[in-house]
Amino acid sequence: MAPDTLPGDDVLMAALAAHDLTGLSGLYDRYGRLAYALAYRILGESEAAEDVVHDAYISAWRGAQTYRRERGNPRGWLLSIVHHRAVDVLRRKTTFRPAPLEVAEQKAADEDTAAMAERNVEQQTVREALRNLPEAQRRTIELAYFGGYTHVELAELMGVPLGTVKGRMRIGLQKMRRALDGSRS
Amino acid sequence: MTEHVSDDLELYALGALRPGEADRVTAHLAMCPACREELNEVAAVVNALPDMVPLREPPAGLKQRILSAAAADAAAARSALLPSRERAWSIRPTRAWLPVGALAAVAILLLALDLNSLNELRAAENQRAEYALIADKVSHGGRNWYMVGLDQWQGSGGTLFAPGKPDLAPFVVFHDLRPLAGGAMYTVWLVDADGHWVRGANFAPNRDAIQSVELSVPVDAFAQCAVTIEMQTSGKRSGPLVMQSRIAPGP
């Protein structure tokens, strides 16, 4: 079913919590591509990304009754499960992790035009907000979120104190928040 | 209540804390509405980060794989709710201890290669051809790993044996397996270090207190073994995880 003809997220979540497969199916139709894109972005390989998305949706299926709307929307809840699982898989691998910024730039160039055209204004705003950050802040946020690096690893990788890593994340996210709030008002 | 975690919320939301540190923050958040509120604001920004990523079409079969797994999960949950008289692990409580004793004896045997223990095991269980066969296989030495039942499968378990004799296939001795409903089956998997799952065997539980299942794949190249509940006899893993263990590298 096309994502825009599906019931609202809260309706799908209620179905999921009742162990109704239509809820799971609807959430996949709406967020499956984004979930897979995120997992692929973190892991860099299709098979592992597929397994992560599979496991994340099954985890959502089992844990839907623990979901609380006041702690975030279904999209954020689902994507956070995908993110945690993908990072877990990444950290278990012993192979070298490439710098996410370089990988992102490579993959962005590969994106097809039709897919790009589907992204709405807010999504473009996020991209702009991150790209407009000073490089150190942007790189710190990207390496943490997409590269799965812990703050201790980041401090070592970037040759800065732990407090600097934390500060870059805080200031960078605050700037992004202001940019997003500005675009919504 | 523990100290507020405001300073760590960005790290937490980005997933940049180490596991123990994240656990501490999670524990605090469970008790602190103020920190939860603050986290929600940070998370709203972090949850927008996936929008940075170019969309990518998932593999065609992924949706069906997820839905099949969820259906199998539901079937397994229904099996767990079957009346106790229908559950193999509870209808013969005295027999249920036999495989535990047998496995313990086998484990001791493998550690010490004590032929006396093997003979005792055979003597005690000589009426059961299954036990005798298992005892024969492990008498050649080898290695073994125990998989413990997870979640609603607690109480079930299985020991994967890699016999020391090269021409013997690896096998798993299960105990207290729950019956399955709706055409579901148990599947034994071997998982390599890169996370690739290889199907080693499909089987239906025979309702005996102990059940031996031979694998079609040698275990040497793998890092983990696992059992799931599946609806299909081939294809990728999609069902719920029943039990799992690491496989230590060979000598």
CSV table of C-alpha atoms in Angstrom, one decimal:
chain,number,residue,atom,x,y,z
A,1,MET,CA,0.0,0.0,0.0
A,2,ALA,CA,1.3,3.5,-0.8
A,3,PRO,CA,2.5,5.2,2.4
A,4,ASP,CA,0.2,8.2,1.9
A,5,THR,CA,-3.0,6.0,1.8
A,6,LEU,CA,-2.2,4.3,5.0
A,7,PRO,CA,-3.9,5.0,8.3
A,8,GLY,CA,-2.0,7.4,10.7
A,9,ASP,CA,1.0,6.2,12.7
A,10,ASP,CA,-1.0,6.0,16.0
A,11,VAL,CA,-3.6,3.8,14.3
A,12,LEU,CA,-0.8,1.5,13.0
A,13,MET,CA,0.8,1.4,16.4
A,14,ALA,CA,-2.4,0.4,18.1
A,15,ALA,CA,-2.8,-2.4,15.6
A,16,LEU,CA,0.8,-3.4,16.2
A,17,ALA,CA,0.2,-3.5,20.0
A,18,ALA,CA,-2.8,-5.7,19.4
A,19,HIS,CA,-0.6,-8.1,17.3
A,20,ASP,CA,-2.5,-7.3,14.2
A,21,LEU,CA,-0.2,-7.9,11.1
A,22,THR,CA,-1.8,-5.0,9.3
A,23,GLY,CA,-0.1,-2.6,11.7
A,24,LEU,CA,3.3,-4.2,11.1
A,25,SER,CA,2.7,-4.2,7.3
A,26,GLY,CA,1.6,-0.5,7.4
A,27,LEU,CA,4.6,0.6,9.3
A,28,TYR,CA,6.9,-1.3,6.9
A,29,ASP,CA,5.2,0.4,3.9
A,30,ARG,CA,5.6,3.8,5.5
A,31,TYR,CA,9.1,3.5,7.0
A,32,GLY,CA,10.7,0.4,5.5
A,33,ARG,CA,12.7,2.3,2.9
A,34,LEU,CA,14.0,4.8,5.4
A,35,ALA,CA,14.8,2.1,7.9
A,36,TYR,CA,16.7,0.1,5.3
A,37,ALA,CA,18.5,3.2,4.1
A,38,LEU,CA,19.6,4.0,7.7
A,39,ALA,CA,20.8,0.5,8.3
A,40,TYR,CA,22.6,0.4,5.0
A,41,ARG,CA,24.2,3.8,5.7
A,42,ILE,CA,25.6,2.5,9.0
A,43,LEU,CA,26.6,-1.0,7.9
A,44,GLY,CA,27.5,-0.4,4.2
A,45,GLU,CA,26.2,-3.8,3.0
A,46,SER,CA,22.8,-4.9,1.9
A,47,GLU,CA,22.6,-8.3,3.6
A,48,ALA,CA,23.5,-7.0,7.1
A,49,ALA,CA,21.1,-4.1,6.6
A,50,GLU,CA,18.3,-6.4,5.6
A,51,ASP,CA,18.9,-8.5,8.7
A,52,VAL,CA,18.9,-5.4,11.0
A,53,VAL,CA,15.7,-4.1,9.5
A,54,HIS,CA,14.1,-7.5,9.9
A,55,ASP,CA,15.2,-7.8,13.5
A,56,ALA,CA,14.1,-4.2,14.3
A,57,TYR,CA,10.6,-4.7,12.9
A,58,ILE,CA,10.2,-8.0,14.8
A,59,SER,CA,11.5,-6.3,18.0
A,60,ALA,CA,8.8,-3.6,17.4
A,61,TRP,CA,6.2,-6.3,16.9
A,62,ARG,CA,7.1,-7.8,20.2
A,63,GLY,CA,7.7,-4.6,22.1
A,64,ALA,CA,4.8,-2.5,20.8
A,65,GLN,CA,3.0,-2.7,24.1
A,66,THR,CA,5.9,-0.9,25.8
A,67,TYR,CA,5.7,2.0,23.4
A,68,ARG,CA,4.7,5.3,25.0
A,69,ARG,CA,3.5,8.1,22.7
A,70,GLU,CA,4.7,10.8,25.2
A,71,ARG,CA,8.3,9.6,24.7
A,72,GLY,CA,8.4,10.2,21.0
A,73,ASN,CA,6.5,9.5,17.8
A,74,PRO,CA,6.3,6.0,16.2
A,75,ARG,CA,8.8,7.0,13.4
A,76,GLY,CA,11.4,8.1,15.9
A,77,TRP,CA,10.8,5.0,18.1
A,78,LEU,CA,11.1,2.6,15.1
A,79,LEU,CA,14.2,4.3,13.7
A,80,SER,CA,15.9,4.3,17.1
A,81,ILE,CA,15.5,0.5,17.2
A,82,VAL,CA,17.0,0.2,13.7
A,83,HIS,CA,19.8,2.5,14.7
A,84,HIS,CA,20.7,0.7,18.0
A,85,ARG,CA,20.7,-2.7,16.2
A,86,ALA,CA,22.8,-1.5,13.3
A,87,VAL,CA,25.3,0.1,15.6
A,88,ASP,CA,25.4,-3.1,17.7
A,89,VAL,CA,26.2,-5.1,14.6
A,90,LEU,CA,28.8,-2.6,13.5
A,91,ARG,CA,30.6,-2.7,16.9
A,92,ARG,CA,30.7,-6.5,16.8
A,93,LYS,CA,32.5,-6.4,13.6
A,94,THR,CA,36.3,-6.4,13.9
A,95,THR,CA,36.9,-4.8,10.5
A,96,PHE,CA,37.9,-1.2,10.1
A,97,ARG,CA,35.1,1.2,9.9
A,98,PRO,CA,35.5,3.9,7.2
A,99,ALA,CA,35.0,7.5,8.1
A,100,PRO,CA,31.3,8.0,7.6
A,101,LEU,CA,31.7,11.5,6.0
A,102,GLU,CA,33.6,10.1,3.1
A,103,VAL,CA,31.1,7.2,2.7
A,104,ALA,CA,28.2,9.6,2.9
A,105,GLU,CA,29.5,11.8,0.2
A,106,GLN,CA,30.1,8.8,-2.0
A,107,LYS,CA,26.7,7.4,-1.4
A,108,ALA,CA,24.9,10.8,-1.8
A,109,ALA,CA,26.4,11.0,-5.3
A,110,ASP,CA,24.8,7.6,-6.1
A,111,GLU,CA,21.3,8.6,-5.1
A,112,ASP,CA,18.8,8.6,-7.9
A,113,THR,CA,17.1,11.8,-8.8
A,114,ALA,CA,13.6,10.4,-8.4
A,115,ALA,CA,14.3,9.4,-4.8
A,116,MET,CA,15.7,12.8,-4.1
A,117,ALA,CA,12.7,14.5,-5.5
A,118,GLU,CA,10.5,12.7,-2.9
A,119,ARG,CA,12.2,14.2,0.1
A,120,ASN,CA,10.1,16.9,1.5
A,121,VAL,CA,11.1,20.4,2.6
A,122,GLU,CA,11.8,19.3,6.2
A,123,GLN,CA,14.1,16.6,5.1
A,124,GLN,CA,16.0,19.0,3.0
A,125,THR,CA,16.2,21.3,6.0
A,126,VAL,CA,17.8,18.6,8.0
A,127,ARG,CA,20.4,18.1,5.4
A,128,GLU,CA,21.1,21.8,5.2
A,129,ALA,CA,21.2,22.2,8.9
A,130,LEU,CA,23.8,19.5,9.3
A,131,ARG,CA,25.8,20.7,6.3
A,132,ASN,CA,25.8,24.2,7.7
A,133,LEU,CA,27.5,23.2,10.9
A,134,PRO,CA,31.2,23.8,11.4
A,135,GLU,CA,33.0,20.8,10.1
A,136,ALA,CA,34.2,19.6,13.5
A,137,GLN,CA,30.7,19.6,14.9
A,138,ARG,CA,29.2,17.9,11.8
A,139,ARG,CA,31.9,15.3,11.7
A,140,THR,CA,31.5,14.5,15.4
A,141,ILE,CA,27.8,14.0,15.1
A,142,GLU,CA,28.1,12.0,11.9
A,143,LEU,CA,30.8,9.7,13.3
A,144,ALA,CA,28.8,9.1,16.4
A,145,TYR,CA,25.4,8.5,14.8
A,146,PHE,CA,26.3,6.9,11.5
A,147,GLY,CA,29.8,5.5,12.4
A,148,GLY,CA,28.8,4.0,15.7
A,149,TYR,CA,31.8,5.5,17.5
A,150,THR,CA,31.6,6.0,21.2
A,151,HIS,CA,32.7,9.3,22.7
A,152,VAL,CA,35.9,7.7,24.0
A,153,GLU,CA,36.7,6.4,20.5
A,154,LEU,CA,35.9,9.8,19.0
A,155,ALA,CA,38.2,11.6,21.4
A,156,GLU,CA,41.0,9.3,20.5
A,157,LEU,CA,40.2,9.3,16.8
A,158,MET,CA,40.0,13.1,16.6
A,159,GLY,CA,42.8,13.8,19.1
A,160,VAL,CA,40.6,16.0,21.4
A,161,PRO,CA,39.5,15.7,25.0
A,162,LEU,CA,36.3,14.0,25.9
A,163,GLY,CA,34.8,17.3,27.0
A,164,THR,CA,35.4,18.7,23.5
A,165,VAL,CA,33.6,15.8,21.9
A,166,LYS,CA,30.6,16.3,24.2
A,167,GLY,CA,30.6,20.0,23.6
A,168,ARG,CA,30.7,19.6,19.8
A,169,MET,CA,27.7,17.3,20.0
A,170,ARG,CA,25.7,19.6,22.3
A,171,ILE,CA,26.3,22.8,20.3
A,172,GLY,CA,25.9,21.1,17.0
A,173,LEU,CA,22.6,19.6,17.9
A,174,GLN,CA,21.4,22.8,19.5
A,175,LYS,CA,22.1,24.6,16.2
A,176,MET,CA,20.3,22.0,14.2
A,177,ARG,CA,17.3,22.3,16.5
A,178,ARG,CA,17.2,26.0,16.0
A,179,ALA,CA,17.4,25.5,12.2
A,180,LEU,CA,14.6,22.9,12.3
A,181,ASP,CA,12.4,25.0,14.6
A,182,GLY,CA,13.0,28.0,12.3
A,183,SER,CA,11.8,26.1,9.3
A,184,ARG,CA,8.6,24.9,11.0
A,185,SER,CA,7.6,28.3,12.3
B,1,MET,CA,17.2,9.2,42.8
B,2,THR,CA,20.6,9.2,41.0
B,3,GLU,CA,22.3,12.3,39.8
B,4,HIS,CA,20.7,14.0,36.8
B,5,VAL,CA,22.1,13.0,33.4
B,6,SER,CA,21.7,16.2,31.4
B,7,ASP,CA,25.3,16.3,30.5
B,8,ASP,CA,25.1,12.9,28.8
B,9,LEU,CA,21.8,13.2,26.9
B,10,GLU,CA,23.4,14.2,23.6
B,11,LEU,CA,25.8,11.3,23.8
B,12,TYR,CA,22.9,9.0,24.8
B,13,ALA,CA,20.6,10.1,22.0
B,14,LEU,CA,23.4,9.7,19.4
B,15,GLY,CA,24.2,6.3,20.8
B,16,ALA,CA,27.8,7.4,21.6
B,17,LEU,CA,27.9,6.1,25.2
B,18,ARG,CA,29.6,2.9,26.1
B,19,PRO,CA,27.1,0.1,27.1
B,20,GLY,CA,27.6,0.5,30.9
B,21,GLU,CA,27.3,4.3,30.7
B,22,ALA,CA,24.1,4.0,28.6
B,23,ASP,CA,22.7,1.6,31.1
B,24,ARG,CA,23.2,4.1,33.9
B,25,VAL,CA,21.5,6.9,31.9
B,26,THR,CA,18.6,4.5,31.0
B,27,ALA,CA,18.1,3.6,34.7
B,28,HIS,CA,18.0,7.3,35.6
B,29,LEU,CA,15.6,8.2,32.8
B,30,ALA,CA,13.2,5.6,34.1
B,31,MET,CA,12.9,7.5,37.3
B,32,CYS,CA,13.3,11.2,36.2
B,33,PRO,CA,10.5,13.0,34.2
B,34,ALA,CA,12.7,16.1,34.0
B,35,CYS,CA,15.6,14.3,32.2
B,36,ARG,CA,13.1,12.4,30.0
B,37,GLU,CA,11.6,15.7,28.9
B,38,GLU,CA,15.1,17.0,28.1
B,39,LEU,CA,15.9,13.9,26.2
B,40,ASN,CA,12.8,14.2,24.1
B,41,GLU,CA,14.0,17.5,22.9
B,42,VAL,CA,17.4,16.2,22.0
B,43,ALA,CA,15.9,13.0,20.4
B,44,ALA,CA,13.6,15.1,18.2
B,45,VAL,CA,16.8,16.4,16.5
B,46,VAL,CA,18.6,13.1,16.4
B,47,ASN,CA,15.6,11.3,15.0
B,48,ALA,CA,15.7,13.7,12.1
B,49,LEU,CA,19.3,12.6,11.2
B,50,PRO,CA,18.1,9.6,9.1
B,51,ASP,CA,16.6,12.2,6.7
B,52,MET,CA,20.2,12.9,5.7
B,53,VAL,CA,20.5,9.5,4.2
B,54,PRO,CA,19.5,8.8,0.6
B,55,LEU,CA,16.5,6.6,0.4
B,56,ARG,CA,17.2,3.0,-0.6
B,57,GLU,CA,14.7,0.4,-1.8
B,58,PRO,CA,14.9,-2.7,0.5
B,59,PRO,CA,15.2,-6.2,-1.0
B,60,ALA,CA,11.9,-7.4,-2.5
B,61,GLY,CA,11.3,-10.2,-0.1
B,62,LEU,CA,12.1,-8.4,3.1
B,63,LYS,CA,8.5,-7.4,3.9
B,64,GLN,CA,7.2,-10.9,3.5
B,65,ARG,CA,10.1,-12.2,5.5
B,66,ILE,CA,9.2,-9.8,8.4
B,67,LEU,CA,5.5,-10.7,8.2
B,68,SER,CA,6.2,-14.4,8.1
B,69,ALA,CA,8.5,-14.1,11.2
B,70,ALA,CA,5.8,-12.1,13.0
B,71,ALA,CA,3.2,-14.8,12.2
B,72,ALA,CA,5.6,-17.5,13.4
B,73,ASP,CA,6.3,-15.5,16.5
B,74,ALA,CA,2.6,-15.3,17.2
B,75,ALA,CA,2.3,-19.1,16.6
B,76,ALA,CA,5.1,-19.7,19.0
B,77,ALA,CA,3.4,-17.5,21.6
B,78,ARG,CA,0.2,-19.5,21.2
B,79,SER,CA,2.2,-22.7,21.7
B,80,ALA,CA,3.6,-21.4,24.9
B,81,LEU,CA,0.1,-20.8,26.1
B,82,LEU,CA,-1.0,-24.4,25.4
B,83,PRO,CA,-2.4,-26.2,28.5
B,84,SER,CA,0.3,-27.7,30.5
B,85,ARG,CA,-0.8,-31.3,29.9
B,86,GLU,CA,0.1,-30.8,26.2
B,87,ARG,CA,3.6,-29.6,26.8
B,88,ALA,CA,6.2,-32.3,26.6
B,89,TRP,CA,8.4,-30.5,29.1
B,90,SER,CA,5.8,-30.8,31.8
B,91,ILE,CA,3.8,-33.9,31.2
B,92,ARG,CA,6.6,-36.2,32.4
B,93,PRO,CA,8.4,-34.3,35.1
B,94,THR,CA,10.4,-37.3,36.2
B,95,ARG,CA,11.6,-38.0,32.7
B,96,ALA,CA,12.5,-34.3,32.2
B,97,TRP,CA,15.4,-34.8,34.6
B,98,LEU,CA,16.8,-37.7,32.6
B,99,PRO,CA,18.3,-35.6,29.7
B,100,VAL,CA,19.7,-33.1,32.2
B,101,GLY,CA,21.5,-35.9,33.9
B,102,ALA,CA,22.6,-37.5,30.6
B,103,LEU,CA,23.9,-34.2,29.3
B,104,ALA,CA,25.7,-33.5,32.5
B,105,ALA,CA,27.3,-36.9,32.3
B,106,VAL,CA,28.2,-36.3,28.6
B,107,ALA,CA,29.8,-33.0,29.5
B,108,ILE,CA,31.9,-34.6,32.2
B,109,LEU,CA,32.8,-37.3,29.7
B,110,LEU,CA,34.0,-34.7,27.2
B,111,LEU,CA,36.0,-32.9,29.8
B,112,ALA,CA,37.7,-35.9,31.3
B,113,LEU,CA,37.2,-38.5,28.6
B,114,ASP,CA,36.2,-40.8,31.4
B,115,LEU,CA,35.2,-44.1,29.9
B,116,ASN,CA,33.7,-45.3,33.2
B,117,SER,CA,31.2,-42.4,33.0
B,118,LEU,CA,30.4,-43.4,29.5
B,119,ASN,CA,29.7,-47.0,30.5
B,120,GLU,CA,27.6,-45.8,33.4
B,121,LEU,CA,25.6,-43.6,31.1
B,122,ARG,CA,25.1,-46.5,28.6
B,123,ALA,CA,24.1,-48.8,31.4
B,124,ALA,CA,21.6,-46.4,32.9
B,125,GLU,CA,20.0,-45.5,29.6
B,126,ASN,CA,20.5,-48.7,27.6
B,127,GLN,CA,16.7,-49.0,26.9
B,128,ARG,CA,16.9,-45.8,24.9
B,129,ALA,CA,18.6,-46.2,21.6
B,130,GLU,CA,18.8,-42.4,21.3
B,131,TYR,CA,21.0,-42.1,24.3
B,132,ALA,CA,23.2,-45.0,23.2
B,133,LEU,CA,23.7,-43.4,19.9
B,134,ILE,CA,24.6,-40.1,21.5
B,135,ALA,CA,27.0,-41.7,23.9
B,136,ASP,CA,28.7,-43.5,21.1
B,137,LYS,CA,29.2,-40.3,19.1
B,138,VAL,CA,30.6,-38.4,22.1
B,139,SER,CA,32.9,-41.2,23.1
B,140,HIS,CA,35.3,-40.0,20.4
B,141,GLY,CA,35.8,-36.8,22.2
B,142,GLY,CA,35.2,-33.4,20.6
B,143,ARG,CA,33.7,-30.2,21.7
B,144,ASN,CA,30.3,-29.0,22.9
B,145,TRP,CA,28.3,-25.9,23.6
B,146,TYR,CA,25.1,-25.5,25.5
B,147,MET,CA,22.3,-23.3,24.1
B,148,VAL,CA,19.9,-22.0,26.8
B,149,GLY,CA,16.2,-21.4,26.0
B,150,LEU,CA,15.4,-17.6,25.8
B,151,ASP,CA,12.3,-15.7,26.9
B,152,GLN,CA,9.2,-18.0,26.7
B,153,TRP,CA,11.5,-20.9,25.9
B,154,GLN,CA,13.2,-20.9,29.2
B,155,GLY,CA,13.5,-24.5,30.4
B,156,SER,CA,14.3,-25.8,26.9
B,157,GLY,CA,17.9,-26.2,25.8
B,158,GLY,CA,20.3,-27.9,23.5
B,159,THR,CA,23.9,-29.0,23.4
B,160,LEU,CA,25.7,-28.8,20.1
B,161,PHE,CA,28.3,-31.5,19.8
B,162,ALA,CA,31.2,-31.4,17.3
B,163,PRO,CA,32.5,-35.0,17.6
B,164,GLY,CA,36.2,-35.7,17.6
B,165,LYS,CA,35.8,-38.3,14.9
B,166,PRO,CA,36.0,-36.6,11.5
B,167,ASP,CA,33.4,-38.7,9.7
B,168,LEU,CA,30.7,-38.0,12.3
B,169,ALA,CA,28.4,-35.0,11.6
B,170,PRO,CA,27.8,-32.4,14.3
B,171,PHE,CA,24.5,-32.8,16.1
B,172,VAL,CA,22.4,-31.1,18.8
B,173,VAL,CA,20.9,-32.9,21.7
B,174,PHE,CA,17.8,-31.0,22.7
B,175,HIS,CA,15.8,-31.3,25.9
B,176,ASP,CA,12.4,-30.1,26.9
B,177,LEU,CA,11.5,-28.7,23.5
B,178,ARG,CA,8.0,-27.2,23.3
B,179,PRO,CA,5.5,-28.5,20.8
B,180,LEU,CA,4.8,-26.1,17.9
B,181,ALA,CA,1.5,-25.2,16.3
B,182,GLY,CA,0.4,-24.1,12.8
B,183,GLY,CA,3.0,-25.9,10.6
B,184,ALA,CA,6.0,-24.2,12.3
B,185,MET,CA,9.3,-26.1,12.7
B,186,TYR,CA,12.5,-25.6,14.6
B,187,THR,CA,15.5,-24.7,12.5
B,188,VAL,CA,19.2,-25.0,13.7
B,189,TRP,CA,21.5,-22.3,12.3
B,190,LEU,CA,25.2,-21.7,12.3
B,191,VAL,CA,26.3,-18.1,12.2
B,192,ASP,CA,29.7,-16.9,10.9
B,193,ALA,CA,31.7,-14.0,12.2
B,194,ASP,CA,30.2,-11.7,9.6
B,195,GLY,CA,26.7,-12.4,10.7
B,196,HIS,CA,25.7,-14.8,7.9
B,197,TRP,CA,23.2,-17.4,9.0
B,198,VAL,CA,23.5,-20.9,7.4
B,199,ARG,CA,20.7,-23.4,7.9
B,200,GLY,CA,22.0,-26.6,9.5
B,201,ALA,CA,18.7,-28.6,10.0
B,202,ASN,CA,14.9,-28.3,10.2
B,203,PHE,CA,13.0,-30.5,12.4
B,204,ALA,CA,9.7,-31.0,14.2
B,205,PRO,CA,9.8,-31.7,18.0
B,206,ASN,CA,9.1,-35.4,18.7
B,207,ARG,CA,7.7,-34.7,22.2
B,208,ASP,CA,10.3,-36.9,23.8
B,209,ALA,CA,12.1,-35.4,26.7
B,210,ILE,CA,15.3,-35.6,24.7
B,211,GLN,CA,15.8,-35.3,20.9
B,212,SER,CA,19.0,-35.6,18.8
B,213,VAL,CA,19.2,-33.7,15.5
B,214,GLU,CA,22.1,-34.0,13.1
B,215,LEU,CA,23.4,-31.0,11.2
B,216,SER,CA,24.3,-30.9,7.5
B,217,VAL,CA,27.0,-28.3,8.0
B,218,PRO,CA,30.4,-28.6,9.8
B,219,VAL,CA,30.7,-26.1,12.7
B,220,ASP,CA,34.4,-25.2,12.3
B,221,ALA,CA,33.9,-22.0,10.3
B,222,PHE,CA,31.2,-20.6,12.5
B,223,ALA,CA,31.1,-18.3,15.6
B,224,GLN,CA,27.6,-19.0,16.9
B,225,CYS,CA,24.8,-21.6,16.8
B,226,ALA,CA,21.2,-20.7,17.2
B,227,VAL,CA,17.7,-22.2,17.0
B,228,THR,CA,14.7,-20.3,15.6
B,229,ILE,CA,11.1,-21.2,14.8
B,230,GLU,CA,10.4,-21.0,11.0
B,231,MET,CA,7.5,-21.6,8.7
B,232,GLN,CA,9.7,-22.4,5.6
B,233,THR,CA,12.2,-25.2,5.1
B,234,SER,CA,14.6,-23.0,3.1
B,235,GLY,CA,15.5,-19.4,2.8
B,236,LYS,CA,16.7,-16.8,5.2
B,237,ARG,CA,16.1,-16.8,8.9
B,238,SER,CA,12.9,-15.0,9.8
B,239,GLY,CA,11.4,-16.6,12.9
B,240,PRO,CA,11.8,-15.8,16.6
B,241,LEU,CA,15.0,-16.8,18.3
B,242,VAL,CA,14.6,-19.8,20.7
B,243,MET,CA,18.1,-20.4,21.9
B,244,GLN,CA,21.7,-19.4,21.0
B,245,SER,CA,25.3,-19.9,22.0
B,246,ARG,CA,28.7,-18.8,20.9
B,247,ILE,CA,31.0,-21.4,19.4
B,248,ALA,CA,34.5,-21.1,20.7
B,249,PRO,CA,37.2,-21.5,18.0
B,250,GLY,CA,38.8,-24.9,17.7
B,251,PRO,CA,42.2,-25.7,19.0
